[in-house]
Tab-separated table of C-alpha atoms in Angstrom:
chain	number	residue	atom	x	y	z
A	3	MET	CA	132.396	76.784	140.857
A	4	SER	CA	129.777	77.546	143.758
A	5	ARG	CA	130.906	81.031	144.300
A	6	ALA	CA	131.102	81.445	140.628
A	7	LEU	CA	127.727	80.149	139.905
A	8	GLY	CA	126.637	82.077	142.751
A	9	LEU	CA	127.819	85.910	141.587
A	10	ALA	CA	126.326	84.608	138.019
A	11	LEU	CA	122.597	83.695	139.315
A	12	PRO	CA	121.754	86.807	140.001
A	13	LEU	CA	122.869	88.613	137.085
A	14	LEU	CA	121.229	86.241	134.909
A	15	LEU	CA	117.814	86.809	137.021
A	16	ALA	CA	118.125	90.453	136.391
A	17	ALA	CA	118.808	90.143	132.463
A	18	CYS	CA	114.660	88.597	131.998
A	19	ALA	CA	113.233	91.527	132.091
A	20	SER	CA	111.904	93.454	128.906
A	21	THR	CA	110.154	96.116	127.330
A	22	SER	CA	108.053	95.976	124.962
A	23	GLU	CA	106.798	98.602	122.033
A	24	THR	CA	103.701	98.943	119.999
A	25	TYR	CA	104.289	100.031	116.014
A	26	PRO	CA	101.168	102.286	114.752
A	27	GLY	CA	100.233	101.234	111.251
A	28	ARG	CA	101.919	105.112	110.220
A	29	THR	CA	103.829	106.643	111.030
A	30	ALA	CA	103.008	110.276	113.786
A	31	THR	CA	105.146	112.369	110.360
A	32	GLU	CA	102.635	110.603	108.223
A	33	GLN	CA	99.287	111.011	110.650
A	34	LEU	CA	100.485	114.847	110.503
A	35	LEU	CA	100.631	114.892	106.138
A	36	VAL	CA	96.892	113.428	106.324
A	37	ALA	CA	95.541	115.818	109.340
A	38	ARG	CA	97.363	119.203	107.965
A	39	ALA	CA	96.170	118.209	104.621
A	40	ALA	CA	92.260	117.209	105.385
A	41	ASP	CA	93.304	121.285	106.942
A	42	ASP	CA	94.053	123.056	103.885
A	43	ALA	CA	91.254	120.903	101.639
A	44	VAL	CA	88.943	122.482	103.755
A	45	ASP	CA	89.708	126.256	104.372
A	46	GLY	CA	87.232	128.494	103.770
A	47	LEU	CA	84.237	125.609	103.288
A	48	VAL	CA	81.566	127.874	103.252
A	49	LEU	CA	77.997	126.681	103.011
A	50	PRO	CA	74.470	128.757	99.953
A	51	VAL	CA	72.502	128.115	102.393
A	52	PRO	CA	71.319	130.800	105.358
A	53	LYS	CA	73.221	131.065	108.000
A	54	ALA	CA	70.079	130.397	109.948
A	55	SER	CA	70.203	127.041	108.546
A	56	ARG	CA	70.935	124.286	111.218
A	57	VAL	CA	72.835	121.968	109.317
A	58	PHE	CA	73.384	117.862	110.130
A	59	VAL	CA	76.761	117.039	108.425
A	60	ASP	CA	75.724	112.657	107.519
A	61	ASP	CA	79.579	111.169	107.070
A	62	SER	CA	77.684	107.592	105.952
A	63	TYR	CA	79.649	107.201	103.429
A	64	PHE	CA	83.067	108.631	104.846
A	65	ARG	CA	85.573	106.330	104.798
A	66	ALA	CA	88.611	107.109	105.060
A	67	GLU	CA	91.740	105.910	107.324
A	68	SER	CA	91.913	109.030	109.518
A	69	ALA	CA	87.862	109.635	108.650
A	70	PRO	CA	86.946	111.151	111.957
A	71	TYR	CA	89.091	114.049	112.135
A	72	ALA	CA	88.713	114.944	108.458
A	73	VAL	CA	84.873	114.979	109.554
A	74	SER	CA	85.023	117.207	112.445
A	75	ALA	CA	87.485	119.092	110.113
A	76	ILE	CA	84.761	120.216	107.746
A	77	ARG	CA	82.374	120.839	111.027
A	78	GLU	CA	84.548	123.468	112.894
A	79	SER	CA	85.253	125.323	108.799
A	80	LEU	CA	81.384	125.321	108.938
A	81	SER	CA	81.348	126.666	112.329
A	82	ARG	CA	83.853	128.908	110.930
A	83	GLY	CA	82.106	130.128	108.247
A	84	GLY	CA	78.801	130.812	110.609
A	85	HIS	CA	76.792	128.347	109.942
A	86	ALA	CA	75.002	126.476	112.827
A	87	LEU	CA	75.134	122.150	113.456
A	88	ALA	CA	72.492	120.303	114.155
A	89	ARG	CA	73.203	117.508	116.274
A	90	SER	CA	70.151	115.210	114.433
A	91	ARG	CA	68.503	115.042	111.410
A	92	GLU	CA	65.058	115.843	113.045
A	93	GLU	CA	66.957	119.110	114.640
A	94	ALA	CA	67.807	119.665	111.201
A	95	ASP	CA	66.898	122.432	108.543
A	96	VAL	CA	69.058	121.360	106.005
A	97	ILE	CA	71.482	117.788	105.632
A	98	PHE	CA	75.103	118.050	104.138
A	99	GLU	CA	76.133	114.598	103.475
A	100	ILE	CA	80.223	114.135	102.280
A	101	ARG	CA	82.048	111.505	100.624
A	102	ALA	CA	86.192	111.475	100.659
A	103	GLY	CA	87.171	110.958	97.209
A	104	ALA	CA	90.820	110.436	98.955
A	105	LEU	CA	92.857	111.242	102.491
A	106	SER	CA	95.947	109.120	101.912
A	107	LEU	CA	99.225	109.750	101.631
A	108	GLU	CA	101.728	109.534	97.610
A	109	GLN	CA	105.092	108.831	98.420
A	110	MET	CA	107.201	109.891	95.644
A	111	ARG	CA	111.815	109.259	95.575
A	112	ARG	CA	114.287	110.269	92.872
A	113	VAL	CA	117.043	108.592	92.520
A	114	PHE	CA	120.036	109.524	89.985
A	115	GLY	CA	121.584	106.418	90.680
A	116	VAL	CA	120.829	102.643	90.751
A	117	PRO	CA	117.942	102.078	92.658
A	118	GLU	CA	116.806	98.910	94.776
A	119	MET	CA	116.139	95.710	93.277
A	120	ARG	CA	114.488	92.662	94.120
A	121	ILE	CA	115.619	89.381	90.733
A	122	PRO	CA	114.467	86.702	90.635
A	123	ILE	CA	116.903	83.655	90.933
A	124	ASN	CA	114.989	80.436	90.535
A	125	ASP	CA	111.834	78.899	88.707
A	126	SER	CA	110.569	78.918	92.424
A	127	PHE	CA	110.440	83.079	92.739
A	128	ASN	CA	112.840	83.075	94.855
A	129	VAL	CA	114.813	87.140	95.490
A	130	VAL	CA	117.416	88.342	96.015
A	131	SER	CA	117.706	91.995	97.367
A	132	LEU	CA	119.770	94.605	96.073
A	133	PRO	CA	120.602	97.367	97.830
A	134	GLU	CA	120.456	100.963	96.384
A	135	LEU	CA	123.618	102.250	94.319
A	136	SER	CA	122.779	106.167	94.266
A	137	VAL	CA	124.800	109.736	93.631
A	138	TYR	CA	121.906	111.382	94.513
A	139	SER	CA	117.618	110.631	95.494
A	140	ARG	CA	115.317	112.983	96.681
A	141	ARG	CA	111.775	111.745	98.796
A	142	ASP	CA	108.628	113.431	98.460
A	143	ARG	CA	106.130	112.646	101.251
A	144	VAL	CA	102.680	114.551	100.639
A	145	GLY	CA	99.406	114.042	102.797
A	146	VAL	CA	96.424	114.752	100.051
A	147	ALA	CA	92.853	115.368	100.864
A	148	GLU	CA	89.668	115.386	98.282
A	149	PHE	CA	86.267	116.033	100.013
A	150	SER	CA	82.923	116.448	98.231
A	151	GLY	CA	79.226	116.561	98.987
A	152	PHE	CA	75.921	117.715	97.902
A	153	LEU	CA	72.748	119.446	99.975
A	154	TYR	CA	69.639	118.630	100.276
A	155	ASP	CA	66.399	119.673	102.513
A	156	ALA	CA	66.353	117.446	105.768
A	157	ARG	CA	62.438	117.782	105.562
A	158	THR	CA	61.383	117.260	101.918
A	159	GLY	CA	64.438	116.318	100.005
A	160	ALA	CA	64.963	118.233	97.845
A	161	PRO	CA	68.232	118.560	96.492
A	162	MET	CA	69.755	122.080	96.729
A	163	GLY	CA	73.102	121.880	95.471
A	164	VAL	CA	76.024	120.266	95.024
A	165	VAL	CA	80.014	121.646	96.902
A	166	ASP	CA	82.815	120.442	93.744
A	167	PRO	CA	85.498	117.867	95.410
A	168	MET	CA	88.068	120.290	98.167
A	169	THR	CA	91.894	119.185	97.132
A	170	GLY	CA	94.402	119.425	99.515
A	171	GLN	CA	97.967	118.528	99.613
A	172	PHE	CA	100.610	119.276	102.314
A	173	ARG	CA	104.441	118.182	101.406
A	174	ILE	CA	107.858	117.537	102.610
A	175	ARG	CA	110.468	116.752	100.886
A	176	SER	CA	114.275	114.877	102.101
A	177	HIS	CA	117.390	114.691	99.920
A	178	LYS	CA	120.475	112.153	100.312
A	179	LEU	CA	124.381	112.358	98.620
A	180	PHE	CA	125.610	109.338	98.043
A	181	MET	CA	123.303	107.390	100.058
A	182	ILE	CA	125.127	109.339	103.776
A	183	PHE	CA	124.944	113.111	103.065
A	184	SER	CA	121.240	114.010	104.900
A	185	TRP	CA	119.101	117.328	104.431
A	186	GLY	CA	115.565	119.229	104.353
A	187	GLN	CA	112.801	117.899	106.403
A	188	GLN	CA	113.153	114.902	107.363
A	189	ARG	CA	109.857	114.273	109.646
A	190	LEU	CA	106.636	116.860	110.478
A	191	ASP	CA	106.613	118.198	114.065
A	192	PRO	CA	103.366	118.971	115.511
A	193	GLY	CA	102.900	122.139	115.890
A	194	GLU	CA	103.632	124.125	118.827
A	195	ARG	CA	101.788	126.445	121.560
A	196	ASP	CA	102.509	128.508	124.800
A	197	PRO	CA	100.814	127.507	127.620
A	198	GLY	CA	97.771	129.530	127.495
A	199	ASP	CA	97.562	130.301	124.118
A	200	SER	CA	95.320	127.813	122.415
A	201	TRP	CA	92.161	129.874	121.382
A	202	ARG	CA	90.677	131.400	118.943
A	203	GLU	CA	87.283	132.961	118.684
A	204	PHE	CA	85.755	132.601	115.246
C-alpha cells in the first residue's frame, strides 16, 4: 500500500501545473475585418486645402472601439495625399475635426432549415435551447467603417467645408451543408510580406 502511494504521489504533484489563456473581446479575424474596412473608407482622402497647409487632425469626438487604428489610417491617407500634418493646434493652419459614424461588425446568417431557438418552458422564463437543424447555412461577417468631418481655420475658426461620409467594408463568407461540410473563407489571415519588403514611398 505504501509503495503504491509512493508511486502515485509524484504523479499527483506533476498534475498541478496549468496554463491560463486570455480571451479578448474580439477575435483576430474580427479585428482585421474592422481594420481593413477602415483602410478602405479612407482610401484616396484628399482635403480641399493647399498642400502647403499644415493640418491638425482633431479626434476629440472620434469614439469607437478601434479608434486609434482608424485615426492613424486617416492621418496616413492625408500624408499619402500630400498634406502636411501638424503636431498641435498651435502649429496648424487648418483643423480637420473627424467623427465616426460606424466602426464595427455586421454578422448575418441565412439558414435553410430550423434555426437555433430558445423556448420558454415555464412561468419563470426558464428556457431550453434547441440546436440548429439545417440543410444549408451561410454566414457573412462584415467590417463596416464610416467617417466624416469638417474643416475650419485654425486661427480664426472660420468654416472651410465638410468631408462627406467616407465608407468602407470588408467581407468574408462561409458556407455549411448539413451542418458538417464547410467551405468558403472561415477566417481572415494577416497580410504576409517578404523580409525587407515593407517600405512603400508615398
